[in-house]
Amino acid sequence: MAPTPVNHQVRLAKRPEGAATREHWQFTTEPVGEPADGGVLVKTLSLSLDPAMRGWLNDAKSYIAPVEIGAVMRAGGIGRVIASKNPDFAVGDTVYGTLGVQEYMLVPKEEIKRSGLAKIDLRAGTIHQWLNVLGMPGMTGYFGLMDVGQPKAGETVVISGAAGAVGQTVGQLARIKGCRVVGIAGGQAKCDWVVKELGFDACIDYKAGAAAVRDGLKAHCPKGVDIYFDNVGGEILDAVLARLARKARVIICGAISQYNNANSMPAAGPRNYLSLLVNRARMEGIVVFDYADRFPIAVAELAGYLKDGRMKSKEDVVVGLDTFPEALNRLFSGENFGKLVLQVAEA
Amino acid sequence: MAPTPVNHQVRLAKRPEGAATREHWQFTTEPVGEPADGGVLVKTLSLSLDPAMRGWLNDAKSYIAPVEIGAVMRAGGIGRVIASKNPDFAVGDTVYGTLGVQEYMLVPKEEIKRSGLAKIDLRAGTIHQWLNVLGMPGMTGYFGLMDVGQPKAGETVVISGAAGAVGQTVGQLARIKGCRVVGIAGGQAKCDWVVKELGFDACIDYKAGAAAVRDGLKAHCPKGVDIYFDNVGGEILDAVLARLARKARVIICGAISQYNNANSMPAAGPRNYLSLLVNRARMEGIVVFDYADRFPIAVAELAGYLKDGRMKSKEDVVVGLDTFPEALNRLFSGENFGKLVLQVAEA
């Protein structure tokens, strides 16, 4: 084995009130140890940057514990096993796991399960597709749409954050299932891509203003919205609520527009929620971890669509661990175009 | 047949912006005709006054068409057939139907179905129980709780408007189904009644303030809220959302606190709606008319509970057609104690 390398890490220095900036992070280095019996050492290749990460910085009850002050920032990612004393993992294996924002992760035997370490098959998709359509965003989109949304052919599905990681999976999957698909995204370039490349029936540019969103929904959803997959919350959620069809399903996956509010609470709730009453509709939250047992089924189906060309994927790759603070904020400004990935090392 | 009587009526004179007051109503009289072939003449005994009536005054898309200006105000009620040229109805039959706020209703053959005219059996319950537990409020509570809420024994059920018509049915039914039941009502007298007479496990007086509601929910729902049956909306909805248990169901039945807003829109939406995400919970609207096919099943079950004493009912009876404008507003000030009934004539 080569001499022990140095591990560069990004740790949470203090909790942000609004957006997290460089002052909230601490850059540390420490030597990388060797795995003890049953453990493995993983070299980080690429990390997934997700809107949910902002929530983990708040000291508040949520679906997952907050990141502690001083701890390495939590992040899912793909790495390569470079040392192993565990019979389930061999040097050279490509693995997914909660690696953290760091160059190396030493996983003791008793942490392997908790870190979700699992081998991935690069024949099903590229490393970056494994962080996108075949990873947590894809799983979120798959189970949110299929289990909560329960789409039927001919129904109208609207998706906010349509060009994002979850949105691209949801929209293409809904189309494969025979639905009419309308995206909402920021800017003409994203809208064009969603329609021309991903085959959505239409896409509304929310940056054109609230009236454009309302008019677009009216024009593109003449029979109302049967399923709304919400990644953004705020005014867009309200606009879609106003156009629900009878027995509509609203899937609450996130509220990107609200995550950087000072107290992490939405500035306002959806005023049009009584549309749920008038239309006998439901609004339901999804947390992807609940479906972990069935990830392999979803991966197999989605990998098939990637292979036969019915599904495309787009990743927005930022390079270098030290760019993490600014890279994360691209999610909230809407600067990222496709699934945001932080490449830490070349594969 | 006796000489044709005079029919006193209450018609909508103009649409209210906030609360409907006497100026929004017009009192008219007209002669009562005789039924043609297939028609019946019904004398109104008692009318149901419901929060939903306020919504029918707005010129807005909802689950039912607005009441037209100049039309007799829509109201469900119980009457007696006093003339009939229809073989399905005999003079002396007691009937339920959309009679309107008037002393007599002449129902032509072709309107019988649309007015929902149906004989009721006074062995199952009194006239006023037929407007309460066995009527629309009871049906709303039954199908909202059973179909949307799907209660399981041991779960915690919270009900706002607990002393109201829908609330009393929901709470007692949830208790019969083995749930822990916590009401929210206005004032100590209502709370005491709900606990001592109806057997709720606890009741929170919302008039004691927002902190009392929060503290009460925390104290009385130590494992969180599995089912919330919401009749009121507003701050109370937000307070309960903050205490949802995993996989909770929120039944949106109404938003009494918001109906008198100038534009009939909630002043604010539920800020805590992301609790649906964190807790994988759902919020769903119910409109009772969707369950009309199954009303007889629910009536049979609830009548059984009334008979064996497991369910009690309380009606708040106001007498005289001319008191309608003020009587209706008692629903929004919370003055009514039990199901609000307008008695138009003695049975």
PDB file of C-alpha atoms in Angstrom, chain B residues 155-251:
ATOM      1  CA  GLU B 155     -54.100   6.367  17.325  1.00  0.00           C
ATOM      2  CA  THR B 156     -54.452   9.972  18.466  1.00  0.00           C
ATOM      3  CA  VAL B 157     -57.181  11.967  16.719  1.00  0.00           C
ATOM      4  CA  VAL B 158     -57.468  15.747  17.081  1.00  0.00           C
ATOM      5  CA  ILE B 159     -60.634  17.584  16.017  1.00  0.00           C
ATOM      6  CA  SER B 160     -61.144  21.328  15.755  1.00  0.00           C
ATOM      7  CA  GLY B 161     -64.685  22.669  16.037  1.00  0.00           C
ATOM      8  CA  ALA B 162     -65.076  19.748  18.413  1.00  0.00           C
ATOM      9  CA  ALA B 163     -68.399  20.898  19.848  1.00  0.00           C
ATOM     10  CA  GLY B 164     -69.841  21.647  16.431  1.00  0.00           C
ATOM     11  CA  ALA B 165     -71.996  19.381  14.336  1.00  0.00           C
ATOM     12  CA  VAL B 166     -69.226  17.620  12.434  1.00  0.00           C
ATOM     13  CA  GLY B 167     -66.837  17.644  15.381  1.00  0.00           C
ATOM     14  CA  GLN B 168     -69.117  15.853  17.796  1.00  0.00           C
ATOM     15  CA  THR B 169     -69.711  13.007  15.366  1.00  0.00           C
ATOM     16  CA  VAL B 170     -66.036  12.645  14.465  1.00  0.00           C
ATOM     17  CA  GLY B 171     -64.854  12.635  18.054  1.00  0.00           C
ATOM     18  CA  GLN B 172     -67.376  10.141  19.350  1.00  0.00           C
ATOM     19  CA  LEU B 173     -66.898   7.888  16.334  1.00  0.00           C
ATOM     20  CA  ALA B 174     -63.106   7.967  16.741  1.00  0.00           C
ATOM     21  CA  ARG B 175     -63.555   6.996  20.369  1.00  0.00           C
ATOM     22  CA  ILE B 176     -65.826   4.109  19.433  1.00  0.00           C
ATOM     23  CA  LYS B 177     -63.091   2.981  17.015  1.00  0.00           C
ATOM     24  CA  GLY B 178     -60.603   2.876  19.893  1.00  0.00           C
ATOM     25  CA  CYS B 179     -58.691   6.110  19.299  1.00  0.00           C
ATOM     26  CA  ARG B 180     -57.431   8.647  21.803  1.00  0.00           C
ATOM     27  CA  VAL B 181     -59.500  11.767  21.065  1.00  0.00           C
ATOM     28  CA  VAL B 182     -58.517  15.386  21.715  1.00  0.00           C
ATOM     29  CA  GLY B 183     -60.917  18.195  20.844  1.00  0.00           C
ATOM     30  CA  ILE B 184     -60.283  21.870  20.236  1.00  0.00           C
ATOM     31  CA  ALA B 185     -63.246  24.138  21.000  1.00  0.00           C
ATOM     32  CA  GLY B 186     -63.992  27.714  22.036  1.00  0.00           C
ATOM     33  CA  GLY B 187     -64.604  28.265  25.720  1.00  0.00           C
ATOM     34  CA  GLN B 188     -64.558  26.185  28.866  1.00  0.00           C
ATOM     35  CA  ALA B 189     -68.249  25.234  28.696  1.00  0.00           C
ATOM     36  CA  LYS B 190     -67.839  23.564  25.303  1.00  0.00           C
ATOM     37  CA  CYS B 191     -64.628  21.872  26.378  1.00  0.00           C
ATOM     38  CA  ASP B 192     -66.240  20.528  29.528  1.00  0.00           C
ATOM     39  CA  TRP B 193     -69.201  19.192  27.562  1.00  0.00           C
ATOM     40  CA  VAL B 194     -66.972  17.516  24.997  1.00  0.00           C
ATOM     41  CA  VAL B 195     -64.980  15.726  27.702  1.00  0.00           C
ATOM     42  CA  LYS B 196     -67.688  14.991  30.278  1.00  0.00           C
ATOM     43  CA  GLU B 197     -70.661  14.297  28.035  1.00  0.00           C
ATOM     44  CA  LEU B 198     -69.084  13.045  24.821  1.00  0.00           C
ATOM     45  CA  GLY B 199     -66.182  11.234  26.450  1.00  0.00           C
ATOM     46  CA  PHE B 200     -63.294  12.872  24.604  1.00  0.00           C
ATOM     47  CA  ASP B 201     -59.979  12.240  26.363  1.00  0.00           C
ATOM     48  CA  ALA B 202     -59.197  15.960  26.469  1.00  0.00           C
ATOM     49  CA  CYS B 203     -60.291  19.269  24.971  1.00  0.00           C
ATOM     50  CA  ILE B 204     -58.240  22.417  24.400  1.00  0.00           C
ATOM     51  CA  ASP B 205     -59.885  25.839  24.702  1.00  0.00           C
ATOM     52  CA  TYR B 206     -58.525  27.859  21.788  1.00  0.00           C
ATOM     53  CA  LYS B 207     -59.895  31.052  23.318  1.00  0.00           C
ATOM     54  CA  ALA B 208     -57.196  30.688  25.974  1.00  0.00           C
ATOM     55  CA  GLY B 209     -54.680  31.735  23.293  1.00  0.00           C
ATOM     56  CA  ALA B 210     -52.159  30.344  20.836  1.00  0.00           C
ATOM     57  CA  ALA B 211     -49.713  29.255  23.550  1.00  0.00           C
ATOM     58  CA  ALA B 212     -52.473  27.292  25.287  1.00  0.00           C
ATOM     59  CA  VAL B 213     -53.223  25.483  22.036  1.00  0.00           C
ATOM     60  CA  ARG B 214     -49.551  24.625  21.489  1.00  0.00           C
ATOM     61  CA  ASP B 215     -49.064  23.505  25.099  1.00  0.00           C
ATOM     62  CA  GLY B 216     -52.320  21.572  25.099  1.00  0.00           C
ATOM     63  CA  LEU B 217     -51.392  19.672  21.948  1.00  0.00           C
ATOM     64  CA  LYS B 218     -48.007  18.837  23.419  1.00  0.00           C
ATOM     65  CA  ALA B 219     -49.506  17.661  26.714  1.00  0.00           C
ATOM     66  CA  HIS B 220     -52.418  15.694  25.287  1.00  0.00           C
ATOM     67  CA  CYS B 221     -50.711  14.236  22.213  1.00  0.00           C
ATOM     68  CA  PRO B 222     -47.382  12.995  23.604  1.00  0.00           C
ATOM     69  CA  LYS B 223     -46.873  10.661  20.626  1.00  0.00           C
ATOM     70  CA  GLY B 224     -47.960  13.257  18.084  1.00  0.00           C
ATOM     71  CA  VAL B 225     -51.166  13.577  16.087  1.00  0.00           C
ATOM     72  CA  ASP B 226     -52.061  10.660  13.812  1.00  0.00           C
ATOM     73  CA  ILE B 227     -55.271  12.159  12.448  1.00  0.00           C
ATOM     74  CA  TYR B 228     -56.315  15.798  12.428  1.00  0.00           C
ATOM     75  CA  PHE B 229     -59.849  16.597  11.360  1.00  0.00           C
ATOM     76  CA  ASP B 230     -59.762  20.300  10.511  1.00  0.00           C
ATOM     77  CA  ASN B 231     -62.910  22.394  10.479  1.00  0.00           C
ATOM     78  CA  VAL B 232     -61.329  25.762  11.176  1.00  0.00           C
ATOM     79  CA  GLY B 233     -58.040  26.388   9.317  1.00  0.00           C
ATOM     80  CA  GLY B 234     -55.893  29.355  10.315  1.00  0.00           C
ATOM     81  CA  GLU B 235     -53.492  29.285  13.259  1.00  0.00           C
ATOM     82  CA  ILE B 236     -54.965  26.144  14.766  1.00  0.00           C
ATOM     83  CA  LEU B 237     -54.201  24.172  11.603  1.00  0.00           C
ATOM     84  CA  ASP B 238     -50.611  25.398  11.801  1.00  0.00           C
ATOM     85  CA  ALA B 239     -50.324  24.467  15.459  1.00  0.00           C
ATOM     86  CA  VAL B 240     -51.483  20.916  14.763  1.00  0.00           C
ATOM     87  CA  LEU B 241     -49.237  20.544  11.693  1.00  0.00           C
ATOM     88  CA  ALA B 242     -46.301  21.231  13.996  1.00  0.00           C
ATOM     89  CA  ARG B 243     -47.225  18.141  16.047  1.00  0.00           C
ATOM     90  CA  LEU B 244     -47.962  15.558  13.382  1.00  0.00           C
ATOM     91  CA  ALA B 245     -46.869  11.980  13.899  1.00  0.00           C
ATOM     92  CA  ARG B 246     -45.201   9.935  11.164  1.00  0.00           C
ATOM     93  CA  LYS B 247     -47.677   9.037   8.391  1.00  0.00           C
ATOM     94  CA  ALA B 248     -50.345  11.381   9.777  1.00  0.00           C
ATOM     95  CA  ARG B 249     -53.550  12.186   7.900  1.00  0.00           C
ATOM     96  CA  VAL B 250     -54.960  15.720   7.911  1.00  0.00           C
ATOM     97  CA  ILE B 251     -58.576  15.890   6.773  1.00  0.00           C
TER      98      ILE B 251
END
